[in-house]
Amino acid sequence: FDREYRLTYDLLYDQDEHLFFRDYRYFSQKEKNGEKIFWGRGNGWVLGGLVKILKELPEHAHIRDFYEVLFKEMCEKVASLQDKDGYWHASLLDPASYPNPETSSSGFFVYALAYGINSGLLGREQYLPVVEKGWAALQNAVFPDGKLGWVQPVGVDPQVTEKEMTEVYGVGAFLLAGAEIYRME
């Protein structure tokens, strides 16, 4: 897996922004505000995947340092992109064009950040406020009947979300975040 992961990393990881492009078609595309296009949920999947890798990779594995460094870089960047209400948006660098929350990315990011704290990879003092704010935001996106709102539908790029939108992967990210929050307690 390491060879394929690094090939993907070499192609799609932006060393300046510490985020992944969705694919090569986005290298030269820009958002309305002139920023590069980095899809919230796409980067959420990457961080969620890194959690899975780090949970399975033995502490002494010679390749572990690469994944830990990548995880920490992405977490630092993602934490800096959280909005005042605790959410992340469909487009990470152009939230004004996508002002509504996007809960699948938010769920994956809370999950990864909480895992980082629980595993000792991220500092509790720095990241716990981000996790707590994100978890509160996610809980606010749950309807009285249990439906999770603000989930961007299946797509290939950032899109506008509406409160009533939901998808199973958004719920899955919410449950992953909740499980990792529970481990914090």
mmCIF file of C-alpha atoms in Angstrom, residues 41-173:
data_model
loop_
_atom_site.group_PDB
_atom_site.id
_atom_site.type_symbol
_atom_site.label_atom_id
_atom_site.label_comp_id
_atom_site.label_asym_id
_atom_site.label_seq_id
_atom_site.Cartn_x
_atom_site.Cartn_y
_atom_site.Cartn_z
ATOM 1 C CA ARG A 41 -15.114 15.966 1.931
ATOM 2 C CA GLY A 42 -12.267 14.738 -0.275
ATOM 3 C CA ASN A 43 -9.731 15.902 2.279
ATOM 4 C CA GLY A 44 -11.952 14.485 5.010
ATOM 5 C CA TRP A 45 -11.692 11.064 3.386
ATOM 6 C CA VAL A 46 -7.908 11.447 3.281
ATOM 7 C CA LEU A 47 -7.677 12.282 6.984
ATOM 8 C CA GLY A 48 -10.101 9.508 7.873
ATOM 9 C CA GLY A 49 -7.978 7.120 5.827
ATOM 10 C CA LEU A 50 -4.825 8.301 7.574
ATOM 11 C CA VAL A 51 -6.451 7.487 10.917
ATOM 12 C CA LYS A 52 -7.132 3.954 9.664
ATOM 13 C CA ILE A 53 -3.528 3.597 8.474
ATOM 14 C CA LEU A 54 -2.081 4.897 11.734
ATOM 15 C CA LYS A 55 -4.314 2.620 13.816
ATOM 16 C CA GLU A 56 -3.094 -0.425 11.862
ATOM 17 C CA LEU A 57 0.551 0.504 11.257
ATOM 18 C CA PRO A 58 2.869 -0.795 13.984
ATOM 19 C CA GLU A 59 4.655 1.878 16.022
ATOM 20 C CA HIS A 60 8.051 0.543 14.933
ATOM 21 C CA ALA A 61 7.260 0.410 11.196
ATOM 22 C CA HIS A 62 9.917 2.227 9.194
ATOM 23 C CA ILE A 63 7.260 3.977 7.077
ATOM 24 C CA ARG A 64 5.210 5.266 10.024
ATOM 25 C CA ASP A 65 7.003 8.630 10.272
ATOM 26 C CA PHE A 66 5.826 9.623 6.781
ATOM 27 C CA TYR A 67 2.167 9.045 7.713
ATOM 28 C CA GLU A 68 2.464 10.755 11.084
ATOM 29 C CA VAL A 69 4.047 13.860 9.532
ATOM 30 C CA LEU A 70 1.397 13.999 6.820
ATOM 31 C CA PHE A 71 -1.373 13.544 9.392
ATOM 32 C CA LYS A 72 -0.018 16.354 11.590
ATOM 33 C CA GLU A 73 0.460 18.740 8.637
ATOM 34 C CA MET A 74 -3.055 18.179 7.405
ATOM 35 C CA CYS A 75 -4.568 18.457 10.880
ATOM 36 C CA GLU A 76 -2.852 21.781 11.491
ATOM 37 C CA LYS A 77 -4.164 23.147 8.199
ATOM 38 C CA VAL A 78 -7.670 21.749 8.654
ATOM 39 C CA ALA A 79 -7.954 23.113 12.188
ATOM 40 C CA SER A 80 -7.109 26.575 10.869
ATOM 41 C CA LEU A 81 -10.008 26.380 8.381
ATOM 42 C CA GLN A 82 -12.807 25.738 10.882
ATOM 43 C CA ASP A 83 -15.466 28.467 10.766
ATOM 44 C CA LYS A 84 -16.754 30.474 13.739
ATOM 45 C CA ASP A 85 -19.676 28.065 14.189
ATOM 46 C CA GLY A 86 -17.461 24.965 14.282
ATOM 47 C CA TYR A 87 -18.053 23.666 10.754
ATOM 48 C CA TRP A 88 -15.969 23.231 7.644
ATOM 49 C CA HIS A 89 -17.262 23.972 4.161
ATOM 50 C CA ALA A 90 -17.511 22.204 0.815
ATOM 51 C CA SER A 91 -14.598 24.306 -0.456
ATOM 52 C CA LEU A 92 -11.902 24.600 2.171
ATOM 53 C CA LEU A 93 -10.281 27.787 0.865
ATOM 54 C CA ASP A 94 -13.423 29.571 -0.384
ATOM 55 C CA PRO A 95 -16.078 29.286 2.320
ATOM 56 C CA ALA A 96 -17.728 32.521 1.171
ATOM 57 C CA SER A 97 -18.809 30.854 -2.084
ATOM 58 C CA TYR A 98 -20.134 27.887 -0.084
ATOM 59 C CA PRO A 99 -21.378 29.579 3.081
ATOM 60 C CA ASN A 100 -23.492 26.696 4.380
ATOM 61 C CA PRO A 101 -21.877 24.063 6.564
ATOM 62 C CA GLU A 102 -20.869 20.693 5.137
ATOM 63 C CA THR A 103 -21.172 17.957 7.741
ATOM 64 C CA SER A 104 -19.481 15.012 6.035
ATOM 65 C CA SER A 105 -16.171 16.883 5.924
ATOM 66 C CA SER A 106 -16.808 18.287 9.397
ATOM 67 C CA GLY A 107 -17.434 14.773 10.741
ATOM 68 C CA PHE A 108 -14.270 13.364 9.200
ATOM 69 C CA PHE A 109 -12.214 16.288 10.494
ATOM 70 C CA VAL A 110 -13.566 16.007 14.047
ATOM 71 C CA TYR A 111 -12.906 12.263 13.916
ATOM 72 C CA ALA A 112 -9.303 12.727 12.791
ATOM 73 C CA LEU A 113 -8.525 15.553 15.207
ATOM 74 C CA ALA A 114 -10.034 13.635 18.142
ATOM 75 C CA TYR A 115 -8.032 10.551 17.161
ATOM 76 C CA GLY A 116 -4.911 12.702 17.004
ATOM 77 C CA ILE A 117 -5.478 13.874 20.566
ATOM 78 C CA ASN A 118 -6.373 10.388 21.820
ATOM 79 C CA SER A 119 -3.272 8.850 20.232
ATOM 80 C CA GLY A 120 -0.913 11.566 21.463
ATOM 81 C CA LEU A 121 -0.067 12.766 17.951
ATOM 82 C CA LEU A 122 -1.762 16.147 18.469
ATOM 83 C CA GLY A 123 -1.550 18.455 21.449
ATOM 84 C CA ARG A 124 -4.694 18.421 23.565
ATOM 85 C CA GLU A 125 -4.431 22.078 24.504
ATOM 86 C CA GLN A 126 -4.221 23.239 20.887
ATOM 87 C CA TYR A 127 -6.729 20.874 19.277
ATOM 88 C CA LEU A 128 -9.348 20.104 21.945
ATOM 89 C CA PRO A 129 -11.144 23.450 21.466
ATOM 90 C CA VAL A 130 -11.398 22.736 17.722
ATOM 91 C CA VAL A 131 -12.763 19.241 18.384
ATOM 92 C CA GLU A 132 -15.282 20.452 20.968
ATOM 93 C CA LYS A 133 -16.514 23.244 18.722
ATOM 94 C CA GLY A 134 -16.767 20.871 15.756
ATOM 95 C CA TRP A 135 -18.624 18.221 17.748
ATOM 96 C CA ALA A 136 -21.107 20.815 19.054
ATOM 97 C CA ALA A 137 -21.675 22.003 15.479
ATOM 98 C CA LEU A 138 -22.280 18.462 14.256
ATOM 99 C CA GLN A 139 -24.793 17.836 17.020
ATOM 100 C CA ASN A 140 -26.607 21.024 16.003
ATOM 101 C CA ALA A 141 -26.956 19.615 12.476
ATOM 102 C CA VAL A 142 -29.018 16.645 13.706
ATOM 103 C CA PHE A 143 -32.775 17.013 13.214
ATOM 104 C CA PRO A 144 -35.182 16.019 16.012
ATOM 105 C CA ASP A 145 -35.937 12.797 14.087
ATOM 106 C CA GLY A 146 -32.224 11.879 14.044
ATOM 107 C CA LYS A 147 -31.468 12.883 10.446
ATOM 108 C CA LEU A 148 -28.102 14.592 9.886
ATOM 109 C CA GLY A 149 -28.385 17.639 7.652
ATOM 110 C CA TRP A 150 -25.993 19.719 5.554
ATOM 111 C CA VAL A 151 -24.357 16.725 3.835
ATOM 112 C CA GLN A 152 -23.158 17.481 0.317
ATOM 113 C CA PRO A 153 -24.560 14.937 -2.142
ATOM 114 C CA VAL A 154 -22.389 12.637 -4.195
ATOM 115 C CA GLY A 155 -20.190 14.710 -6.472
ATOM 116 C CA VAL A 156 -16.691 15.415 -7.652
ATOM 117 C CA ASP A 157 -16.132 18.934 -6.366
ATOM 118 C CA PRO A 158 -17.408 21.468 -3.841
ATOM 119 C CA GLN A 159 -21.136 22.128 -4.167
ATOM 120 C CA VAL A 160 -23.679 24.160 -2.240
ATOM 121 C CA THR A 161 -25.380 22.277 0.578
ATOM 122 C CA GLU A 162 -28.840 22.735 2.050
ATOM 123 C CA LYS A 163 -30.013 21.922 5.544
ATOM 124 C CA GLU A 164 -32.244 19.033 4.415
ATOM 125 C CA MET A 165 -29.501 17.239 2.453
ATOM 126 C CA THR A 166 -28.214 13.986 3.921
ATOM 127 C CA GLU A 167 -26.238 10.943 2.797
ATOM 128 C CA VAL A 168 -25.106 7.771 4.536
ATOM 129 C CA TYR A 169 -21.413 8.698 4.365
ATOM 130 C CA GLY A 170 -22.174 11.896 6.278
ATOM 131 C CA VAL A 171 -23.845 9.856 8.984
ATOM 132 C CA GLY A 172 -20.887 7.479 8.959
ATOM 133 C CA ALA A 173 -18.441 10.346 9.473
#
